[in-house]
Every structure is written in C-alpha cells, then in structure tokens.
Short mmCIF file of C-alpha atoms and ligand atoms in Angstrom, two decimals:
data_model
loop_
_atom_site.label_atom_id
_atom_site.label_comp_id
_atom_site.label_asym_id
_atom_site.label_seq_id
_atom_site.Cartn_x
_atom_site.Cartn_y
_atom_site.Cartn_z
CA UNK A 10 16.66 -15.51 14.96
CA UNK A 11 13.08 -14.07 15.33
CA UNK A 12 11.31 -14.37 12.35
CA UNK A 13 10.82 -9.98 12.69
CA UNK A 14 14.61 -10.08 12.70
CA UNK A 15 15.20 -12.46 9.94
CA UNK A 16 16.63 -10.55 6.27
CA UNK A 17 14.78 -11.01 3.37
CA UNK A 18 17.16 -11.16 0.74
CA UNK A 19 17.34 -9.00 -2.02
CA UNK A 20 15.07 -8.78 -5.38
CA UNK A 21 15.42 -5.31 -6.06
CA UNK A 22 18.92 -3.97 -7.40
CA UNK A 23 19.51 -0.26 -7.95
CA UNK A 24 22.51 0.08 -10.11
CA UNK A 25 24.07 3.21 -10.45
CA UNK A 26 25.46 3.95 -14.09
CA UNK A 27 26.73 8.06 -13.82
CA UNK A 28 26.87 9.56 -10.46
CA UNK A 29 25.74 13.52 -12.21
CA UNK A 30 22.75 15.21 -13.51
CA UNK A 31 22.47 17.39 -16.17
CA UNK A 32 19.50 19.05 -14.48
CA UNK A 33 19.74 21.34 -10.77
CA UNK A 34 16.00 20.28 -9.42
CA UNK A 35 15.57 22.68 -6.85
CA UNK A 36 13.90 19.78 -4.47
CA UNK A 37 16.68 17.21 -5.30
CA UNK A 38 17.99 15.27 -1.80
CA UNK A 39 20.89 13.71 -4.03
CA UNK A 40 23.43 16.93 -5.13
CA UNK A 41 21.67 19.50 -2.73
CA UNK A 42 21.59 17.43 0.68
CA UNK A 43 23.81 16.44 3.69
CA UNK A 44 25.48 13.75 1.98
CA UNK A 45 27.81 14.97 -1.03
CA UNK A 46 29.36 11.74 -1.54
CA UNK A 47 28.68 11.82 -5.14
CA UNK A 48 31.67 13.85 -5.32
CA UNK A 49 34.04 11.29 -4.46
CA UNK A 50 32.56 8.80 -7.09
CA UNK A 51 33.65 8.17 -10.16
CA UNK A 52 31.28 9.70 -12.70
CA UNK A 53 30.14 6.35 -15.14
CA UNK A 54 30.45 3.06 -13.74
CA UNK A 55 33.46 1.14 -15.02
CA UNK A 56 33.39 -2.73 -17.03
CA UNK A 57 34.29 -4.20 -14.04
CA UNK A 58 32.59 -2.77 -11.42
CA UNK A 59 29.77 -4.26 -13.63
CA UNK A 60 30.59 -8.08 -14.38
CA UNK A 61 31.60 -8.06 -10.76
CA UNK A 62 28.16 -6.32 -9.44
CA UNK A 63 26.51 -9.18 -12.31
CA UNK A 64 28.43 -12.22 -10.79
CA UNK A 65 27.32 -11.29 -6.91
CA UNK A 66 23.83 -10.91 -7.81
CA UNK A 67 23.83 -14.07 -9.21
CA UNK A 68 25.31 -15.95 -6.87
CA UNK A 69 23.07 -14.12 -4.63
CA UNK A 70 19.85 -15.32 -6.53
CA UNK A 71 21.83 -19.00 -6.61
CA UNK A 72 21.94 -18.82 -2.85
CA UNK A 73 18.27 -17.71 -2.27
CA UNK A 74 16.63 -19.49 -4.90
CA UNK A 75 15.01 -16.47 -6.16
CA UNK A 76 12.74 -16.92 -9.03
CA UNK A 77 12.80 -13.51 -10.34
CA UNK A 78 14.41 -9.69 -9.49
CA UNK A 79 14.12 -6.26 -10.30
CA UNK A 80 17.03 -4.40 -11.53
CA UNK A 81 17.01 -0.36 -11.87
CA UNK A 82 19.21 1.47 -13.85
CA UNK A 83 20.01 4.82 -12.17
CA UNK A 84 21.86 7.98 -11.71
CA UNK A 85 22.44 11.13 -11.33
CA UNK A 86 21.18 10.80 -15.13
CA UNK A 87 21.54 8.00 -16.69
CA UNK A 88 21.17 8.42 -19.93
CA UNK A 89 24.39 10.86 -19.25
CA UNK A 90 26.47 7.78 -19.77
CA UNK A 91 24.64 6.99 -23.49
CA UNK A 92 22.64 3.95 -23.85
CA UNK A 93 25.60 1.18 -24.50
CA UNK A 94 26.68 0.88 -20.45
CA UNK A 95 22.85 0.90 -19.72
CA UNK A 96 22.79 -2.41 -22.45
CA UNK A 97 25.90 -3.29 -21.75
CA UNK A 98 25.19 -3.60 -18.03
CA UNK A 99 21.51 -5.62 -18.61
CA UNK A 100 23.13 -7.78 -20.53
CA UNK A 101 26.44 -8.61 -18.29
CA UNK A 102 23.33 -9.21 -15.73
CA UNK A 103 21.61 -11.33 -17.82
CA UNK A 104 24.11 -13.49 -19.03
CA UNK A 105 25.22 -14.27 -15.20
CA UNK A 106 22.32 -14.96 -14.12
CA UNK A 107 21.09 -18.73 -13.09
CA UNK A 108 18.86 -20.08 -15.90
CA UNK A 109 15.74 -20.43 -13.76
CA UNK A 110 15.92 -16.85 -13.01
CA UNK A 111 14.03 -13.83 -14.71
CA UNK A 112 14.59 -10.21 -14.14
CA UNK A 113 12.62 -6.77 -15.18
CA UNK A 114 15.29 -4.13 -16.22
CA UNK A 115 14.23 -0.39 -16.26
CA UNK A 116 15.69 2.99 -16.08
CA UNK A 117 14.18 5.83 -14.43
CA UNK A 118 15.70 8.99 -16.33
CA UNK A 119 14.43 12.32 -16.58
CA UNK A 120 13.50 12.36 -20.17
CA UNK A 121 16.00 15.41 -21.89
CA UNK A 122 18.20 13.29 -23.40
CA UNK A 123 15.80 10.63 -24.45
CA UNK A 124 15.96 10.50 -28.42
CA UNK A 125 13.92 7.93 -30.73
CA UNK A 126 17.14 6.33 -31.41
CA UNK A 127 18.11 5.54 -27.74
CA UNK A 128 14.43 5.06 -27.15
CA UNK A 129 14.63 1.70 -30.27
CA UNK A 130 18.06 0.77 -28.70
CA UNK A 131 16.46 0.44 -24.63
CA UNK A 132 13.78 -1.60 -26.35
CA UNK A 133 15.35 -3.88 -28.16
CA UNK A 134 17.54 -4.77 -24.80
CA UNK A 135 14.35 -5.02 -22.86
CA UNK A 136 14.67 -2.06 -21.11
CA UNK A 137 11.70 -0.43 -19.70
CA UNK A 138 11.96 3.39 -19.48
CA UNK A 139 10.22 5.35 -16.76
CA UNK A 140 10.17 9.29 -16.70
CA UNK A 141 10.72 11.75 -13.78
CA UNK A 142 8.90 15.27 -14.38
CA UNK A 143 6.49 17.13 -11.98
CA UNK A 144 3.55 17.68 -14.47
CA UNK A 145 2.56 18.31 -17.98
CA UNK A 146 3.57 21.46 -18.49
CA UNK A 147 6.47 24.14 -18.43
CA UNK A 148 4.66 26.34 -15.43
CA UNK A 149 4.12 22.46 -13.81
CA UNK A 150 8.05 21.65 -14.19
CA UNK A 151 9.41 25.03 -13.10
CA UNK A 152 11.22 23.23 -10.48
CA UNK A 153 12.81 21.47 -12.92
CA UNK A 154 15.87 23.04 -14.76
CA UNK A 155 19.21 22.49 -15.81
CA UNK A 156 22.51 24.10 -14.43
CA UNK A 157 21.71 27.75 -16.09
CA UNK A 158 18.08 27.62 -14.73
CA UNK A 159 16.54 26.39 -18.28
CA UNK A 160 13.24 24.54 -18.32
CA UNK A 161 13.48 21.00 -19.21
CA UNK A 162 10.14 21.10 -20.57
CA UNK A 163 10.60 21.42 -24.25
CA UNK A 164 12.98 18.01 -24.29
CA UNK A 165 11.18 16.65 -21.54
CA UNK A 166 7.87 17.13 -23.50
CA UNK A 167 9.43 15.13 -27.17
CA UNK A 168 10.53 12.30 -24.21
CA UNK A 169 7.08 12.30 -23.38
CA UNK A 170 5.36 11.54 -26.78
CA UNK A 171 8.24 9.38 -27.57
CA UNK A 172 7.42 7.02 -24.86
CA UNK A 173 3.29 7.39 -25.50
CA UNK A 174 3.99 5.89 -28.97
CA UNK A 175 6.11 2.74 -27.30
CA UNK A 176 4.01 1.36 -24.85
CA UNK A 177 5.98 -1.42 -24.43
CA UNK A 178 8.67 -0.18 -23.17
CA UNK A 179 6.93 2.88 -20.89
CA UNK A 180 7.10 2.46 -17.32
CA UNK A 181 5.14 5.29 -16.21
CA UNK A 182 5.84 8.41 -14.94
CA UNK A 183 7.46 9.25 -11.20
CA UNK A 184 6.35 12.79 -10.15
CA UNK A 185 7.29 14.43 -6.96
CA UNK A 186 4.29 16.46 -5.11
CA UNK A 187 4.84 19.91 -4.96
CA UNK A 188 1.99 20.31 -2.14
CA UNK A 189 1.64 24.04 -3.48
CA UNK A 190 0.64 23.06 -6.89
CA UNK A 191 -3.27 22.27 -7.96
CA UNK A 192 -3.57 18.56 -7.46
CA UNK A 193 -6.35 18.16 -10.21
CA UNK A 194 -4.37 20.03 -12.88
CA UNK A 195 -1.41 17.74 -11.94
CA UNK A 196 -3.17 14.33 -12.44
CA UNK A 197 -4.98 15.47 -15.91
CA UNK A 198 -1.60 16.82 -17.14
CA UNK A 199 0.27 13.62 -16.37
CA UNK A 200 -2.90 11.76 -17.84
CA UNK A 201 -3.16 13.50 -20.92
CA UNK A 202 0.70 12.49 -21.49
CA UNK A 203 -0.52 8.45 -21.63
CA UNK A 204 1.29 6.59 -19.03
CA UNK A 205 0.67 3.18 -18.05
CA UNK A 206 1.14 4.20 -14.23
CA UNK A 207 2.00 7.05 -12.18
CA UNK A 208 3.73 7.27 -8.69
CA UNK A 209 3.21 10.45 -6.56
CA UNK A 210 6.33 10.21 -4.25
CA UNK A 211 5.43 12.69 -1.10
CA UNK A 212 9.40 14.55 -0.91
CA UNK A 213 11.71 12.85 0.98
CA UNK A 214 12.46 14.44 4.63
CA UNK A 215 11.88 14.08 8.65
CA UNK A 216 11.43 15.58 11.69
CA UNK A 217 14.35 17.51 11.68
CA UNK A 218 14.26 18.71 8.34
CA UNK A 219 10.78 18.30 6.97
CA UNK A 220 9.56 18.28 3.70
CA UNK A 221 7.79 21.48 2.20
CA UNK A 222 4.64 22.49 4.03
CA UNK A 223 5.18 21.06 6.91
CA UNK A 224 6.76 21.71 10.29
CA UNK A 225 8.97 22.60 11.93
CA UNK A 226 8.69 20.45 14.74
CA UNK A 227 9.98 20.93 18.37
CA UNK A 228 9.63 17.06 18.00
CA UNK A 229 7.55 14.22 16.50
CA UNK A 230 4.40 15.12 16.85
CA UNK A 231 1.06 13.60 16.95
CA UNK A 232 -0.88 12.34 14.19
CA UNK A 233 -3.84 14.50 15.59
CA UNK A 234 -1.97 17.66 15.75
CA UNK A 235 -1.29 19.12 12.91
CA UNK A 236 -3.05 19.37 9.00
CA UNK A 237 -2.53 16.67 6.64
CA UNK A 238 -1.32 19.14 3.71
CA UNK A 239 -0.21 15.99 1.57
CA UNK A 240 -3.05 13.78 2.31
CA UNK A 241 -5.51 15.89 1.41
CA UNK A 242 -3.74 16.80 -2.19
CA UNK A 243 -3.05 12.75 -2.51
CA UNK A 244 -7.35 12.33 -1.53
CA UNK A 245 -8.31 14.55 -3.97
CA UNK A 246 -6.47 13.03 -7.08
CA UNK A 247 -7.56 9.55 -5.43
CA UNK A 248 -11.10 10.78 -5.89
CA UNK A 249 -10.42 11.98 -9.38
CA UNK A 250 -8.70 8.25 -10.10
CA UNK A 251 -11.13 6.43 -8.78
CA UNK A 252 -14.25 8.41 -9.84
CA UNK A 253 -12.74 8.11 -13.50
CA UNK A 254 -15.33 7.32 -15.88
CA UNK A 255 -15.58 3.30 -16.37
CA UNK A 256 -15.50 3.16 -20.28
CA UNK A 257 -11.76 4.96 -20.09
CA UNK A 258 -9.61 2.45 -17.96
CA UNK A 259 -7.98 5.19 -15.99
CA UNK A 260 -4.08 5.03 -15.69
CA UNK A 261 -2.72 2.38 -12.60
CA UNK A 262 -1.66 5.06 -9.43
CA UNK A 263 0.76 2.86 -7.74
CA UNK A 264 0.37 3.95 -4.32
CA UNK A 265 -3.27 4.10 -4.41
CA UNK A 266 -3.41 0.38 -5.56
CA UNK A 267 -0.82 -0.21 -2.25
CA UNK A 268 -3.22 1.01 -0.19
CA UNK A 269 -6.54 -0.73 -1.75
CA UNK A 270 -4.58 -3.58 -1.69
CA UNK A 271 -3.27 -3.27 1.69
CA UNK A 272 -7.24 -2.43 2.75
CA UNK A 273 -8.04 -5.96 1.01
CA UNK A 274 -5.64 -8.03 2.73
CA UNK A 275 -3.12 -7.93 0.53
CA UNK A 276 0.83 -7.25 1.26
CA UNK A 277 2.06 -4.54 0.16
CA UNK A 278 4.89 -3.95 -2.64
CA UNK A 279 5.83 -0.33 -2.30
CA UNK A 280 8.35 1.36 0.32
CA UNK A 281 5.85 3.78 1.39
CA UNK A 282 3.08 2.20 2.95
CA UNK A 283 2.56 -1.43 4.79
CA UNK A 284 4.98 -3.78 7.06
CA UNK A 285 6.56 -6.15 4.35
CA UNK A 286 10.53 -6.11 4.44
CA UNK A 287 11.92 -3.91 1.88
CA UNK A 288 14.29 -5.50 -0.15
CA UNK A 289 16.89 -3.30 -2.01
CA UNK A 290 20.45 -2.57 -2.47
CA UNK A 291 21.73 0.08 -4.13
CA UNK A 292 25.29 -0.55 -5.72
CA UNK A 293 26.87 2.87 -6.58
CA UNK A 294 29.48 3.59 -9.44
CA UNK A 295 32.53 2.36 -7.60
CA UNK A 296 30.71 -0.42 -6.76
CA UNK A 297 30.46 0.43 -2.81
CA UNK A 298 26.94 -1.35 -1.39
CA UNK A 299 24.53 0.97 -0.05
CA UNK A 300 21.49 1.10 1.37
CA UNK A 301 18.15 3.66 -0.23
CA UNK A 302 19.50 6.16 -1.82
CA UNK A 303 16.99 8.57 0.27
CA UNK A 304 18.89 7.65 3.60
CA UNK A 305 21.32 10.90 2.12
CA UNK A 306 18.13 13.04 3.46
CA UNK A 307 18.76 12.01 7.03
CA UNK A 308 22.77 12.54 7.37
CA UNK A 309 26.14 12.61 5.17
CA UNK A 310 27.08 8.90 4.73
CA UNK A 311 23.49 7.30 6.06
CA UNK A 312 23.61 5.14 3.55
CA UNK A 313 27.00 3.54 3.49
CA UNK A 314 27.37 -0.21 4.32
CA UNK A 315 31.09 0.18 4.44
CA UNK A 316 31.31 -2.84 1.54
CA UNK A 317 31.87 -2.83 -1.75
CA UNK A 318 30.77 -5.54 -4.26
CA UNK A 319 34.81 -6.27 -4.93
CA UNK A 320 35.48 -7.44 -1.27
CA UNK A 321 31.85 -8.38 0.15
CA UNK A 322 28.90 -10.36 -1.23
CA UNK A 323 24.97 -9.81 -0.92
CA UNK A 324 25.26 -12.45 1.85
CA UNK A 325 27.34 -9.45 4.06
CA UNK A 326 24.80 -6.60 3.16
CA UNK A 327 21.92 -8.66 3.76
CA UNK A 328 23.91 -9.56 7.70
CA UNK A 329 24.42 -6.21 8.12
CA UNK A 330 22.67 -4.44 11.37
CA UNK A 331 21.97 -1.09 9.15
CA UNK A 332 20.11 -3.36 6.26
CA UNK A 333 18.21 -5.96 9.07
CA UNK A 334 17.09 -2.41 11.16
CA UNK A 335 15.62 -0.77 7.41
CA UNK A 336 14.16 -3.34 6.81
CA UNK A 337 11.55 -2.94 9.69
CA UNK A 338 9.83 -6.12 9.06
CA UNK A 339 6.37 -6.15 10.92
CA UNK A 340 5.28 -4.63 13.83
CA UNK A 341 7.48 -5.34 16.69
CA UNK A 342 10.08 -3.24 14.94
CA UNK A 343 7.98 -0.36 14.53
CA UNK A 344 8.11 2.68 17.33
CA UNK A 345 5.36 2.54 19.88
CA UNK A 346 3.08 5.58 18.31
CA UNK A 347 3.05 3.07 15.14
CA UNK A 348 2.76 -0.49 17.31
CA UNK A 349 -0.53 1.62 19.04
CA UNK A 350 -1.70 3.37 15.59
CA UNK A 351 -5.41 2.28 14.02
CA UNK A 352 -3.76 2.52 10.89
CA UNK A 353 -0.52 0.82 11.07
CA UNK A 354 -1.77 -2.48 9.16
CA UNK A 355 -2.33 -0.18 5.91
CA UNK A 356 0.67 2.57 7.23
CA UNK A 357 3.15 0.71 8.60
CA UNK A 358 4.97 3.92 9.64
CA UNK A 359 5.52 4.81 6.11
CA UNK A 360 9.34 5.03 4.50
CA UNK A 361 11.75 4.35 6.97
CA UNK A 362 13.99 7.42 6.12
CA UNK A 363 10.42 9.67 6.82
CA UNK A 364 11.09 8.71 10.15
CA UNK A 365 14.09 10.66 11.09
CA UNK A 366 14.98 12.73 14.01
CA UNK A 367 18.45 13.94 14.63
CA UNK A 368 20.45 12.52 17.69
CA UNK A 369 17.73 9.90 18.13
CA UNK A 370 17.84 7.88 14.69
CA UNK A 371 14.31 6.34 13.08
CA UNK A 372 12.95 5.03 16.12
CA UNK A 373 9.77 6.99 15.41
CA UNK A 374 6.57 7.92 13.02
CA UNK A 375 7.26 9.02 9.42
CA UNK A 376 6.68 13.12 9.25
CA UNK A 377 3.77 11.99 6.91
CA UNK A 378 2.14 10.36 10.11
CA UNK A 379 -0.88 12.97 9.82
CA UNK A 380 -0.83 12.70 5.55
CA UNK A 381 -0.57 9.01 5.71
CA UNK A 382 -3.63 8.60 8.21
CA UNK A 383 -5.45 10.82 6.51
CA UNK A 384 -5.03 9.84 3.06
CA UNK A 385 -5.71 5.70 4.56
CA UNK A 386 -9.37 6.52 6.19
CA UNK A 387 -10.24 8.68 2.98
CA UNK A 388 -9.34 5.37 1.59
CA UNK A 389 -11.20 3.13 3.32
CA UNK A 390 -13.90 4.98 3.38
CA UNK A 391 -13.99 5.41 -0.70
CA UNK A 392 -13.73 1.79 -0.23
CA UNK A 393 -16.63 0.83 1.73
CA UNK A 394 -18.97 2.99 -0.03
CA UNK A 395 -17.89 1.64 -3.51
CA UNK A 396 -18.31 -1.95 -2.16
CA UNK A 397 -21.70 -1.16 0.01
CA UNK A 398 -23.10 0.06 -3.90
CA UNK A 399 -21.10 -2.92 -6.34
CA UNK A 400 -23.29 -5.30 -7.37
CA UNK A 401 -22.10 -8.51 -6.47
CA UNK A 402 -19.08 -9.97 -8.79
CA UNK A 403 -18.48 -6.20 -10.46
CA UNK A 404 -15.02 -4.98 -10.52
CA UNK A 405 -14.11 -2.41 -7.19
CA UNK A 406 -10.84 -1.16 -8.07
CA UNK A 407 -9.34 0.42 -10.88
CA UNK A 408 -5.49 -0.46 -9.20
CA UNK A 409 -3.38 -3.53 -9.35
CA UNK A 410 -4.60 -6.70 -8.18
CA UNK A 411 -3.27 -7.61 -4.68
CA UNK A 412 0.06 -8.96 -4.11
CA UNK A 413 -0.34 -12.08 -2.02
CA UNK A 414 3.06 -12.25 -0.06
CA UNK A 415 6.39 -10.40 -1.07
CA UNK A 416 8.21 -7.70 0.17
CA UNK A 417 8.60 -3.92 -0.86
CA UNK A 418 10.38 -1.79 -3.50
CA UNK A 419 11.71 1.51 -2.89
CA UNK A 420 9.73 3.96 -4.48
CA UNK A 421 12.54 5.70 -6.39
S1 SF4 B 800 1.52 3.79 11.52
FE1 SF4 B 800 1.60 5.59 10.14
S2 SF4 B 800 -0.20 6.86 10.69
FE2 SF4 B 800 0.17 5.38 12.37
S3 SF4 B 800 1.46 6.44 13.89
FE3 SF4 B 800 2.85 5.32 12.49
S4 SF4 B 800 3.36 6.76 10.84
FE4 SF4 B 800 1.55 7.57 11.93
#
C-alpha cells in the first residue's frame, strides 16, 4: 500500500452523548440539513454503548501504540444529558485505557445550560469546556435561539463569565462567521469575553449548496473568478490579531497559527487547511461509527460507515474506502486544480466536505478555494514583512508553536 493510501489511525474520538439541541441555530447543518438521521437515534447514549465505545478505543490505542488521544464530548447539546454521562463516559474511557496512554477530554456545548455547579463537576473530571456562540453580544448571536426564537444570550453570557473565572478548564470559544457581520466588532467581542483561543469555522457547504455569500455555481469555479468574501473578513481580524499590542499576549486564533505554522514548515493540526491525514471518528449515540459529522452537509447518510462499535472495531473503520478517501493524505489524492495550485502546501484543498459537488462526489477544490488563497498570501505576506523588520532572535508569531509531524483534527 502507497504510503498516500496508507490510514492513519485514529487520535481524535467524537463521542456523541444526546443526539438534540435545545437551541434552532438558523445556520445549523445537523437538524436543518439533508441528513435527518438524528431522528432515528436514540436521544442520550446508553451505559453500554459507552464501556463498549471505551473498550474499542483502547484496544485501538493497544494496537497502534498511540501515546496520547483526543476525546470530544458532543451533541446535539450535551449538557442536555446533565453532567454525570459526560463523567461517567471520561471516566469508563479512562479506566480502559492502556497505562502508557494519555487523553485530553473536552466538551464543546453551547453555554445555556452551563451552571457553576456543572462547571466544578467538568473540572474536577478533567473536562475541558469549550463554548459555541457567534459573538459577544445579543445583536452578535441573533442567529442563535432556542425552539420559540429566544436569544440565548442572557444564559449564554453567565456561561461566558463562568468559564473566564476557570481558566483551567476553558477551551476557547468556536464561532461560526456570519460573513455579513463586522469582522472587527466580532474579534473584540469574543476578546473582551477572555478565551484562551478562538476558532473562526468558515460554514460548512459546497458547490452545490454553498455557504452564505457565495455562489451559486454552474460548477467549481476558479480560484481567480470570483471575490474572496470570507478571506477578506478572516484577513482583517488576522491583522487585528497579529497587530495586537505586544504587552497584552493576544488570545491563540487557531487557524491563523495553522497557517503560520504551515508557512514555517510545520504540519498542520486542523481539518481546514494543510495535507496531513485527518484522523477522527465520530461514534454516535447508538454507537454506529461515522465519519465528520459535517459530511451531513453533502447528502442524507454521507457519513455512515455502515458499523457500529458492537459488531466492528477501529481496525474496520480505519480499512474502510469512505475513511482512507477523507482522509486525503498528501497531494496525489488531491483534485488536479489543487495538485497545480501555488497554495496547496499551506491549503491543501481545505475540508474535505468543502469540496462537494453533487453527482460527482469531492473530487474537487473546497468552495473556499478563492477565501482560502486569499486569506494564505495575506498571510504570507504579513509574514515576510514581520520577519524582513524582527530583529534577529525576537518572537514572530503570536500563534502556537509548530507542530512537527501529526495529523489533523476536525474543526468541530
Ligand atoms: S489548494 Fe486550496 S486554494 Fe488551491 S486550488 Fe485547492 S482549494 Fe483552491
């Protein structure tokens, strides 16, 4: 087997703990998409869906050696289900696991049910909580409402402080561009809230259906031929990140450390940009194995594997055609606008479900082709400026220090 076609195994597992939300996002791929498969599954994940997920992912991390994983804690909501099953199922993972092995535990919720109680109980399992909202204020989360059209804001906002006052146990904050909004009122709001890290996830879409902003296409089109809506609201906060005054350590922007990284040599660690393999399972509530949760975007049951962690083992997933072709490791697998692309070192054809056409699969660019390229030079040009003026030996980046080797994590 070519070394392109080879699996990486898995170090990054999304658990699903309650399959609903208690908030109707008007953007949100999972209840208002193609794939309504939620439906069908049961609503909290049961005991033993959970010692047997815990006993295949360690035998899985027995097989492969692996040193250390990631495991997510996700919904629908999860804090729907209370905090016990989210201890209960860290620690059934835990206590399975080899004893050379470590793993990072966290929970991406978004934030209304989050009380200081819950908040001292995630802690004290070692579970690190990361928050979903748009911005830092109501008129910022408008999008974001529960089932009678309610802002989340007010709970959202006590979640918020909550977390600023645990450190520890903050992940950051995940917000979803909303192209429309101001990007610089966006990043200060989120800034003034005091997260150790942000992620700006660009909306999941493709060709056929694109995200907000952009399109419609008659097909994919050339990186040349169109604006770069997204990339020029990710350069600007960029510019405001990087430009941010030296005495205040600004907050770590995930994907803008990627991409440094990426321009330094480095591999990259995130879904959206580079060529490392990406590395996830997602295991729902009745246990089935699936592929990202995003995939539901593209077509109803995209992500299936057809297994379930009852009949198969990691070892199946990993073997399976649908997990080796997402994983797109390197360039040979790419399409030939991305194999031929200036950028695709830095790119690497951004998140495979971007890539989408209907009736002719991922076999081409991401719809972000023209944000991604645009966003990279602006980059790389920040970049060569700030190192043409660094003295030598001074610091150039406020992101993460570059990964060395690895593979990716989705991004939600
Ligand atoms: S590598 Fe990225 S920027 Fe280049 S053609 Fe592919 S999607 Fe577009």
């Amino acid at each position: 087997m070519s070394e392109a076609a080879r699996p990486v195994p898995f170090q990054q597992f999304v658990l699903k703990v309650h399959s609903r939300c208690n908030l109707a996002c008007t953007y949100c791929y999972v209840y208002e998409g193609p794939d309504q498969s939620w439906r069908e599954r049961p609503v909290r994940v049961a005991g033993a869906t959970m010692r047997r997920t815990a006993e295949r992912i360690a035998a899985h991390v027995a097989t492969h050696g692996l040193r250390s994983i990631r495991v997510d804690l996700h919904g629908g909501e999860p804090l729907l289900a209370g905090p016990a099953p989210l201890i209960a199922y860290t620690q059934t993972v835990r206590d399975a696991l080899p004893p050379h092995s470590s793993v990072a535990i966290s929970v991406q919720t978004n934030g209304t049910l989050l009380t200081a109680d819950i908040l001292k109980q995630l802690s004290a399992a070692g579970i690190v909580i990361g928050l979903s909202l748009d911005g830092g204020s109501a008129r910022l989360n408008r999008r974001r409402v529960d089932h009678a059209g309610r802002s989340s804001w007010p709970s959202v906002r006590r979640a918020a402080a909550l977390l600023a006052d645990a450190p520890a146990s903050y992940g950051g904050i995940l917000c979803t561009i909303d192209v429309d909004t101001d990007p610089g009122e966006i990043y200060r709001s989120l800034v003034a809230l005091g997260p150790p890290s942000l992620d700006f996830l660009l909306p999941y879409g493709n060709w056929s259906e694109p995200p907000p902003g952009i399109g419609p296409f008659a097909e994919p089109a050339c990186r040349a031929a169109r604006p770069a809506p997204y990339g020029r609201w990710l350069a600007h906060v960029f510019d405001l990140w990087w430009d941010a005054p030296p005495s205040r350590p600004p907050v770590q922007v995930r994907l803008f450390g990627e991409i440094v990284a990426l321009l330094l040599g480095a591999a990259s660690r995130s879904e959206t940009v580079g060529l490392s393999p990406l590395a996830v399972v997602v295991i729902d509530t009745d246990g089935s194995l699936q592929r990202l949760d995003s995939l539901k975007t593209a077509y109803a049951g995209a992500p299936d594997l057809g297994m379930d962690v009852f009949r198969h083992d990691f070892e199946d997933a990993l073997h399976h055609p649908h997990t080796v072709a997402a994983q797109m490791r390197g360039l040979p697998t790419l399409c030939e606008s991305c194999r031929h692309c200036p950028v695709v070192g830095v790119c690497g054809g951004g998140r495979y479900t971007d890539r989408y056409v209907h009736g002719s699969g991922f076999d081409h660019p991401s719809v972000y082709c023209a944000d991604l390229e645009y966003l990279i030079r602006h980059i790389s040009g920040r970049l060569e400026q700030t190192v043409r003026s660094t003295p030598v030996g001074a610091a150039l980046t406020p992101g993460e220090p570059p990964a060395r080797n690895g593979s990716r994590r989705a991004d939600k």
